[in-house]
XYZ file of C-alpha atoms in Angstrom:
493
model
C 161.915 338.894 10.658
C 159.201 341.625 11.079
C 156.976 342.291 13.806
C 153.824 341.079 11.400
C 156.359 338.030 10.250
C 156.533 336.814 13.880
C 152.624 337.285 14.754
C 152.308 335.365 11.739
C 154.545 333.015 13.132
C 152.840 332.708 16.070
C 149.622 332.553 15.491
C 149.875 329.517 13.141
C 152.485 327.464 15.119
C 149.886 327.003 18.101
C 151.763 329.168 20.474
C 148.459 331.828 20.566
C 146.232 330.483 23.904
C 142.458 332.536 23.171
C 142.504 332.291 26.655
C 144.667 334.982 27.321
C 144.020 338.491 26.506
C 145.281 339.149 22.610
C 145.075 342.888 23.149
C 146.476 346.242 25.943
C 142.784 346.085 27.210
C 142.554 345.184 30.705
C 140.094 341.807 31.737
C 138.464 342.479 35.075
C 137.847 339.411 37.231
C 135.275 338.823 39.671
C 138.709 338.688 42.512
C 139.632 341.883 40.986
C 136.405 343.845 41.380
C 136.219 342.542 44.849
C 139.825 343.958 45.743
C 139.976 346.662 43.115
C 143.348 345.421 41.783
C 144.258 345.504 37.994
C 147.465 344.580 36.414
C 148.714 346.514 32.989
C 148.016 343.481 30.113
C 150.320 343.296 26.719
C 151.807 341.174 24.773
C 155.007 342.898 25.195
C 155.490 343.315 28.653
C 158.976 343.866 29.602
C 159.115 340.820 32.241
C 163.281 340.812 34.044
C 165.160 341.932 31.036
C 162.721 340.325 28.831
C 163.226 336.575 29.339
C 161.941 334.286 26.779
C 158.918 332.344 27.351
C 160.003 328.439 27.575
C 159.393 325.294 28.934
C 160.338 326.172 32.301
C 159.068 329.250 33.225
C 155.345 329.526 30.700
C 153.630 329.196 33.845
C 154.994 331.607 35.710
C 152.520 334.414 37.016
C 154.530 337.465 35.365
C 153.196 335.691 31.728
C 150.048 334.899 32.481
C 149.263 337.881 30.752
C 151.427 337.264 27.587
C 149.746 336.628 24.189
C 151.571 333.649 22.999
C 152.218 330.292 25.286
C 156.290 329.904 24.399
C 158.254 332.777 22.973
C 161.452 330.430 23.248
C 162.770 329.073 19.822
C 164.377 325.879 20.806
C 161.302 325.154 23.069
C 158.884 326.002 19.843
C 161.336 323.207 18.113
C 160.612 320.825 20.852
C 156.900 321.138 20.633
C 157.152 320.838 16.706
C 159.246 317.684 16.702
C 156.887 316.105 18.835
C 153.746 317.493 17.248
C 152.395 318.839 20.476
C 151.199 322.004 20.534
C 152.202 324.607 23.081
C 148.304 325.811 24.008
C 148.150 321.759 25.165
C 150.773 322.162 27.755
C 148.578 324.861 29.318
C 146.590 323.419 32.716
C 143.004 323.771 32.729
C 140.554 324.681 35.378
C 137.370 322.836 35.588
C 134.859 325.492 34.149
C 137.405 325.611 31.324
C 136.781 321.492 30.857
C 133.166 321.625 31.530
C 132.793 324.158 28.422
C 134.622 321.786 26.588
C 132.515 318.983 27.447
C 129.825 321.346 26.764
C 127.364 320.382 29.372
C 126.677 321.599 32.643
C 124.898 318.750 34.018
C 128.142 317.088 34.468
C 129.246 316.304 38.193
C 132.056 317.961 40.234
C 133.699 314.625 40.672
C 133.854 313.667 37.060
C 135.315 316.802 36.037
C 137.599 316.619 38.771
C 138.774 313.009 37.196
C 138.615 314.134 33.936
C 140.968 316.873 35.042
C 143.163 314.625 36.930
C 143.733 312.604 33.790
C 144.433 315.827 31.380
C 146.428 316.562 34.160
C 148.854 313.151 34.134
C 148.676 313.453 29.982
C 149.701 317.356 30.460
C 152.717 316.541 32.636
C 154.104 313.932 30.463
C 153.629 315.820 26.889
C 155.598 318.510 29.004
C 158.435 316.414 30.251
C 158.276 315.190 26.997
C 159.091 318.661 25.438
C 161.666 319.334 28.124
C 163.994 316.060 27.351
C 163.237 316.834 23.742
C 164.168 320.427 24.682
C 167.531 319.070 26.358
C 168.157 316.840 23.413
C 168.881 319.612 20.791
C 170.696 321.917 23.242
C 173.007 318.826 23.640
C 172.672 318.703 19.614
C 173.440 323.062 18.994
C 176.522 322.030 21.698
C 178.112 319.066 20.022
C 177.806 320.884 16.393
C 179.347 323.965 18.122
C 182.106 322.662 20.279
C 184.509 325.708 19.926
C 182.056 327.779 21.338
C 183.191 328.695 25.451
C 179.605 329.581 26.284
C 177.547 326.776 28.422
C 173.962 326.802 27.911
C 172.217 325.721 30.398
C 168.890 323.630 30.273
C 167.069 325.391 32.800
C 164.698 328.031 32.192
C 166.048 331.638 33.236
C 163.924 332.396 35.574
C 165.250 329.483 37.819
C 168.961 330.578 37.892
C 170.518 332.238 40.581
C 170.134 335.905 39.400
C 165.789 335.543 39.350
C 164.228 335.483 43.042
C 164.436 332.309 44.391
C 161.056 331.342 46.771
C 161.849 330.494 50.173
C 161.730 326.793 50.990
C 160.417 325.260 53.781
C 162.959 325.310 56.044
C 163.929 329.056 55.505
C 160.324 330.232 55.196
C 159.437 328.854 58.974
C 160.157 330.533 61.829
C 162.741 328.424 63.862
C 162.611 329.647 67.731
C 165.697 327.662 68.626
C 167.939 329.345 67.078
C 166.270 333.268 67.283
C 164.601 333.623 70.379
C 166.213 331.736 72.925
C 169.131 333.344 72.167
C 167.701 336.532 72.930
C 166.294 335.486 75.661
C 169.487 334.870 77.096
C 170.639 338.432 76.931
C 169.246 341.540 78.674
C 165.928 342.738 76.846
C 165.898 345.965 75.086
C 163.895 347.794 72.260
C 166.643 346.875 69.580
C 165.783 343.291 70.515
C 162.453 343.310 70.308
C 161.707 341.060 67.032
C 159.669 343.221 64.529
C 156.906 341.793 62.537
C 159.176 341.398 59.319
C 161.142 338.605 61.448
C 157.990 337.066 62.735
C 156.672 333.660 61.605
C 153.600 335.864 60.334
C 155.597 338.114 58.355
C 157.268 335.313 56.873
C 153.952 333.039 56.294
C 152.620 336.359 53.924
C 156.003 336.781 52.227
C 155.134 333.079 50.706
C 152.639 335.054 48.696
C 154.530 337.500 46.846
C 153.559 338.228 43.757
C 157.303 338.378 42.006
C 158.296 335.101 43.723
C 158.767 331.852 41.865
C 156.127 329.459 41.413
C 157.101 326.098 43.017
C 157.883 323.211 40.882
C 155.028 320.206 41.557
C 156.189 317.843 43.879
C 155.584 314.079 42.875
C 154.680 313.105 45.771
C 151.470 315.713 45.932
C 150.635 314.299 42.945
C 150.445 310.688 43.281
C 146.871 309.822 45.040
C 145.351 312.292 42.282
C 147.557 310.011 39.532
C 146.717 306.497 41.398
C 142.707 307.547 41.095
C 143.346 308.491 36.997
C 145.374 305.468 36.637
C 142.552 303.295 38.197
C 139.920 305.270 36.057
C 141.450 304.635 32.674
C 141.741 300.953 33.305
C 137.877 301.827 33.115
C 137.553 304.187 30.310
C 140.614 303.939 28.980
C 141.887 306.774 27.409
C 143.583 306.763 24.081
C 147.189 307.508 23.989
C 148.495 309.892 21.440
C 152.175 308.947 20.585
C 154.604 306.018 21.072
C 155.341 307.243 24.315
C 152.865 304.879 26.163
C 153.371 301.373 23.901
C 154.700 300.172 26.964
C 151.804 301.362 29.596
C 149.183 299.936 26.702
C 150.883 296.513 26.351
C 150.470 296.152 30.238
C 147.093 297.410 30.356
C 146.007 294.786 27.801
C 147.793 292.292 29.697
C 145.984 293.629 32.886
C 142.704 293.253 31.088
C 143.408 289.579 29.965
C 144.445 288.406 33.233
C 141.876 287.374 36.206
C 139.362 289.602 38.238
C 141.294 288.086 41.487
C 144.479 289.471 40.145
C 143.566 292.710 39.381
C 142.093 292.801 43.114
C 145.214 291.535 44.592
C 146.608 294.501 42.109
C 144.318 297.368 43.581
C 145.011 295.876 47.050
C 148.865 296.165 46.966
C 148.643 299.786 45.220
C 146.552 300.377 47.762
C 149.100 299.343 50.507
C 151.987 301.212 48.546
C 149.890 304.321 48.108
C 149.264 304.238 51.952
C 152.789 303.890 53.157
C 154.252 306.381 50.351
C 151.569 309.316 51.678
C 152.461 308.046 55.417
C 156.441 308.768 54.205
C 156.013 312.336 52.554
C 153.571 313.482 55.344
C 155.439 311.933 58.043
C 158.268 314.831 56.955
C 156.172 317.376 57.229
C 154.238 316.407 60.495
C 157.822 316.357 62.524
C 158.257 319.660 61.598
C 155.256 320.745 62.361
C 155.440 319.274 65.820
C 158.766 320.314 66.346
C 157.641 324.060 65.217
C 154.792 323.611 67.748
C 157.042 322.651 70.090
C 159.202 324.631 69.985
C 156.654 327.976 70.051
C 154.864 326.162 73.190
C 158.722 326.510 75.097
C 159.570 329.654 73.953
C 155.786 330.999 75.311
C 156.439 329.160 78.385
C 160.150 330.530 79.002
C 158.472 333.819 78.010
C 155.615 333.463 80.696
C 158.395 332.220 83.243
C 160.437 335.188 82.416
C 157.479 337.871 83.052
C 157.026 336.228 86.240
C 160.847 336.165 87.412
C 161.704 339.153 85.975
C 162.989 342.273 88.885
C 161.065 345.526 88.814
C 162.487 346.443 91.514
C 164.961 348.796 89.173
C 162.727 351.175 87.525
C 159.004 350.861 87.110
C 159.033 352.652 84.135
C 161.451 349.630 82.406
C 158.962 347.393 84.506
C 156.001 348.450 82.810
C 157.424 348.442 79.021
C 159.320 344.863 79.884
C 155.588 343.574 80.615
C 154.150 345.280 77.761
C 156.990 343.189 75.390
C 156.279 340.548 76.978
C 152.475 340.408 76.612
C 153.021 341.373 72.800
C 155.656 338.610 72.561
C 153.134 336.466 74.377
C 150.004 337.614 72.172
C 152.530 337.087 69.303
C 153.294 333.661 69.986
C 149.387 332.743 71.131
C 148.612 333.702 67.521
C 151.576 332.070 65.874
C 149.985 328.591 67.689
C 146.064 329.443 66.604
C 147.784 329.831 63.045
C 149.739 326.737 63.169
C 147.169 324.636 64.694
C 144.474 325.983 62.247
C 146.831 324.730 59.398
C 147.305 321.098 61.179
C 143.857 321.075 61.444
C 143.347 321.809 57.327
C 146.185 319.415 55.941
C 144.428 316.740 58.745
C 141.051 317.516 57.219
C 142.264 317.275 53.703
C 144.515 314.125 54.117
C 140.821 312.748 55.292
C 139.156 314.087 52.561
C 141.927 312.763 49.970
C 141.860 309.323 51.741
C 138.236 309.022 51.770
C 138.109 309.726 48.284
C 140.722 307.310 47.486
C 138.686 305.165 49.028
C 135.815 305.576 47.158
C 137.566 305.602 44.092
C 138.910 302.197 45.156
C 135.511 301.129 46.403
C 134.332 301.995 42.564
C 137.007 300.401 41.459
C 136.491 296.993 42.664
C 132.577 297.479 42.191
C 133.671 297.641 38.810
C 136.018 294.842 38.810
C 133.474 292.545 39.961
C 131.201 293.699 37.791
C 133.593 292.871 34.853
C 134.208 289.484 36.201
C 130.327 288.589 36.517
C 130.200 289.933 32.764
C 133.398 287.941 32.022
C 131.390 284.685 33.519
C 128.129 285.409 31.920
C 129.869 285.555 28.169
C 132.116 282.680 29.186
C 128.999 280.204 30.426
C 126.855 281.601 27.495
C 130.139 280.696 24.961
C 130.951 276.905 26.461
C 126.419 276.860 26.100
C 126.682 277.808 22.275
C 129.910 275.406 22.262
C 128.139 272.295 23.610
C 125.005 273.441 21.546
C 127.130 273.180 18.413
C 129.037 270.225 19.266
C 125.081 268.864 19.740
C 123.894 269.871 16.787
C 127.020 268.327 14.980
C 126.347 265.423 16.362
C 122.994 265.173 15.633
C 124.059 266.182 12.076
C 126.342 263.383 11.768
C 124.222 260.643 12.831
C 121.408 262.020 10.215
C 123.821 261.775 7.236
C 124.666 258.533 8.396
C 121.493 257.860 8.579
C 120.461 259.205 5.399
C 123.269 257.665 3.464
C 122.206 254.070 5.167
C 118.839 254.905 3.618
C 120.303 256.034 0.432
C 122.432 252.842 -0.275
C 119.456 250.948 1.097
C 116.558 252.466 -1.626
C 119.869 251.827 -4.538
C 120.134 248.211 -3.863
C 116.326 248.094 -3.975
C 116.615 249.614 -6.990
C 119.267 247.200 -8.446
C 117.446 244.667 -7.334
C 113.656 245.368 -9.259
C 116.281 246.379 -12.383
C 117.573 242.853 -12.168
C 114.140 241.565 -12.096
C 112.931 243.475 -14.880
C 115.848 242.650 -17.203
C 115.307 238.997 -16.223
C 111.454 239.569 -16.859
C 112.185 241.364 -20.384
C 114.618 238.501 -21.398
C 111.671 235.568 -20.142
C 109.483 238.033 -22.406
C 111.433 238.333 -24.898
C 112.449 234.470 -25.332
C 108.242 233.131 -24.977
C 107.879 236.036 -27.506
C 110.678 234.387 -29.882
C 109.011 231.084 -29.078
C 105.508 231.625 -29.770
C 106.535 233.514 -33.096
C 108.400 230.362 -34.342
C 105.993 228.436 -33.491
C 102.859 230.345 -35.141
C 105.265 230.135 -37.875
C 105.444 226.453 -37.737
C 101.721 226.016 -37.195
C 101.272 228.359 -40.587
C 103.362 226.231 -42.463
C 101.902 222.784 -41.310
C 98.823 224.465 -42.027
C 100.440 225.738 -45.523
C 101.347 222.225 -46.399
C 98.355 221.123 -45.311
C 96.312 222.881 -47.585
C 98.462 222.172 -50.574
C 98.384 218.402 -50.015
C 94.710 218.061 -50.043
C 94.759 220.221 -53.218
C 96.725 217.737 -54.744
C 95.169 214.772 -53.417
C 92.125 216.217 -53.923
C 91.016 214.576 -50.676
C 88.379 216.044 -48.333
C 88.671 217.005 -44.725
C 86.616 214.469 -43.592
C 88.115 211.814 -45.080
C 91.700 213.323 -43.430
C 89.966 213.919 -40.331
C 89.372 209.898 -39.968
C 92.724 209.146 -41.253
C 94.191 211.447 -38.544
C 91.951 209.521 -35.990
C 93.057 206.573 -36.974
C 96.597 207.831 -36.843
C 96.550 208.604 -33.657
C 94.907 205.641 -31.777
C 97.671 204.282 -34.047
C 100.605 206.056 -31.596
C 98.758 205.898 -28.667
C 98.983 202.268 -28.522
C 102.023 201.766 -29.593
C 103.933 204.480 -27.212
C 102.923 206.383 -23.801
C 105.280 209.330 -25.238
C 103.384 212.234 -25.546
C 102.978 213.690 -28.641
C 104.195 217.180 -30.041
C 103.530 219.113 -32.696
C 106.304 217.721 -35.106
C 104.663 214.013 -34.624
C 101.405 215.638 -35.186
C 103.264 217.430 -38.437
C 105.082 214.337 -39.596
C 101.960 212.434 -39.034
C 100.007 215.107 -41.222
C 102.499 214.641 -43.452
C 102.682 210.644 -43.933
């Protein structure tokens, strides 16, 4: 592969951070105009035998000059199975997010949130990329199992041929084990202890430049996770892979359950929280009392030493003895101010990280509470709407039965003046049949009529009489009443 191959490469895989110099031209910082220091910058700085840029060691000072985040080709595979790109891995400073966000009117304390948060999502992409990382150099071993040569998952910097920082324990100047044992012989100039193998000496060798960053302790980290952990539960941040099903399942399970719950919750993290800080400072805080300790006895065996000690012998060797011993004295006086000053600071920032844990928590369960008077707001408003349906259903109900009463009421009304209409039409009908035959009958009486006095050739009057007569005739004889057909038969006779 060529050199403009690889830059190619590189520059499209998301290895290329902008925020590291891309060219030889040195960047001057406001720190290095103030001490007029400037470090040579390339892309191709030859760092320990050139060591590849992985996982393990990208955040080392001697790259934080190189061009391109990983150099390393099985972590570049890492990052690409998992779709995370290298620049991501990066940590970010707070100016850095509040350009992002891209306004300045942001506070401190958000930003320092928000960058607690990138923070926790940083660390676990980049665990992520390690075990992936591990995975397929377990992979490359298994397909080559012939092969005598052990790679090992660590980054090369870490081995045992790199500088290894100075722990704790080695770092610390232990006056058990130095002085008092020099005390015990006769004091000379060769054992004087020079300022390389003084506490001091030691305390600036911390900062070398070519020593090892340390790896982040957990336990450093775990109030400033706690507070993100307790913020997302209010903002709640979108995860970005599989990788937190589990967390999101138990959030929304956190967020269904009870306000008093998630109190008790906050409560006992707040109790764990407590007792784990108590545990990882209560470490450190023996050793710095035994350290203190220890420096107090070796001042006072020092002091008690100046004023036992025989001059008697030379004053020359008088003189120069109290002279080491006032240096030793001065030495140790300064050693004390130094270690006190440093109490002082971790007591100051314990305080400072406790009372804004406290806050946080204070927020928190402002919050909570907040969310449950919401919660029983929408809940009393939802059982009003529910008994105001259930109401109007009711009410609904009882109108259609109402209306349907009403409705079968005004159709059997309306059966009803049908019936009497049909029986009216068939009276009508029948009195119309009636009259009709009988006009008829009362034409044809009146028919004959006519055609019998034609034939007779008698006159009305003399009919009229005869009818008379006729009819004083019946009345006499009967009570019946008479009807037209007696009245026509009697026309007739």
């Amino acid at each position: 592969m060529s050199s403009s191959d690889a830059a190619r490469f590189f520059d499209t895989s998301g290895c290329l951070n902008l925020s590291r110099p891309t060219t030889g031209a040195p960047i001057f910082s406001s720190t290095n105009r103030r001490n007029e220091r400037t470090r040579p910058i390339s892309s191709s700085i030859p760092i320990r035998g050139q060591l590849k840029i992985d996982l393990y060691n990208f955040e080392h000072m001697d790259f934080i000059d190189s061009k391109y985040v990983l150099t390393s080709p099985r972590s570049l595979e890492a990052c690409a199975r998992l779709n995370i790109k290298p620049v991501i891995l990066l940590p970010k400073r707070l100016a850095d997010i509040q350009d992002d966000i891209g306004s300045e009117k942001v506070r401190l304390s958000t930003l320092a949130d928000v960058r607690d948060q990138m923070e926790v999502d940083r660390l676990a992409n980049l665990q992520r990329c390690r075990e992936e990382r591990e995975k397929i150099i377990r992979e490359e071993t298994l397909a080559n199992p012939s092969s005598t040569k052990m790679i090992d998952p660590q980054p090369s910097i870490v081995r045992s041929s790199s500088i290894p920082r100075r722990t704790y324990v080695e770092t610390k100047f232990n006056p058990s084990n130095s002085l008092l044992y020099g005390l015990d012989q006769p004091t000379t100039i060769n054992s004087i202890p020079t300022r390389s193998q003084s506490a001091t000496a030691v305390k600036f060798s911390e900062y070398d430049t070519y020593a090892r960053l340390p790896s982040r302790s957990t336990s450093a980290t775990r109030i400033p996770i706690a507070n993100s952990i307790l913020k997302s539960s209010i903002s709640q941040w979108p995860p970005t892979s599989s990788y937190y099903e589990a967390d999101n399942r138990d959030d929304q399970y956190e967020q269904r359950a009870s306000s008093a719950h998630v109190i008790d919750d906050a409560r006992r993290l707040n109790k764990n929280l407590q007792r784990m800080s108590i545990s990882d400072h209560g470490s450190k805080q023996n050793k710095n009392e035994r350290y203190v300790n220890g420096l107090e006895n070796v001042k006072q065996m020092i002091e008690r030493r100046v004023t036992h000690s025989t001059s008697g012998n030379d004053p020359d060797i008088a003189t120069f003895e109290k002279k080491q011993y006032e240096v030793l004295l001065g030495h140790y006086d300064h050693e004390l101010k130094i270690q006190k000053a440093r109490e002082n600071a971790l007591r100051t920032k314990k305080e400072k990280e406790i009372e804004r844990y406290e806050t946080l928590l204070h927020d928190f369960l402002d919050h909570s509470k907040a969310d449950e008077r919401r919660e029983n707001e929408i809940r009393r408003k939802i059982n009003k709407l529910h008994h105001t349906r259930q109401l109007y259903e009711t009410l609904q109900a009882k109108n259609y039965e109402m209306q349907l009463q009403d409705l079968q009421k005004h159709r059997a009304e309306l059966q009803y003046k049908i019936k009497n209409k049909d029986r009216r039409t068939k009276h009508f009908v029948k009195d119309k049949k009636e009259t009709t035959h009988l006009s008829r009958s009362l034409a044809k009486s009146s028919q004959d009529l006519r055609e019998y006095l034609r034939e007779t050739n008698e006159n009305f009057a003399e009919r009229a009489k005869k009818a008379e007569l006729t009819n004083s005739v019946l009345d006499k004889k009967s009570t019946m009443p008479l009807n037209r057909r007696h009245f026509q038969s009697s026309l007739r006779t």
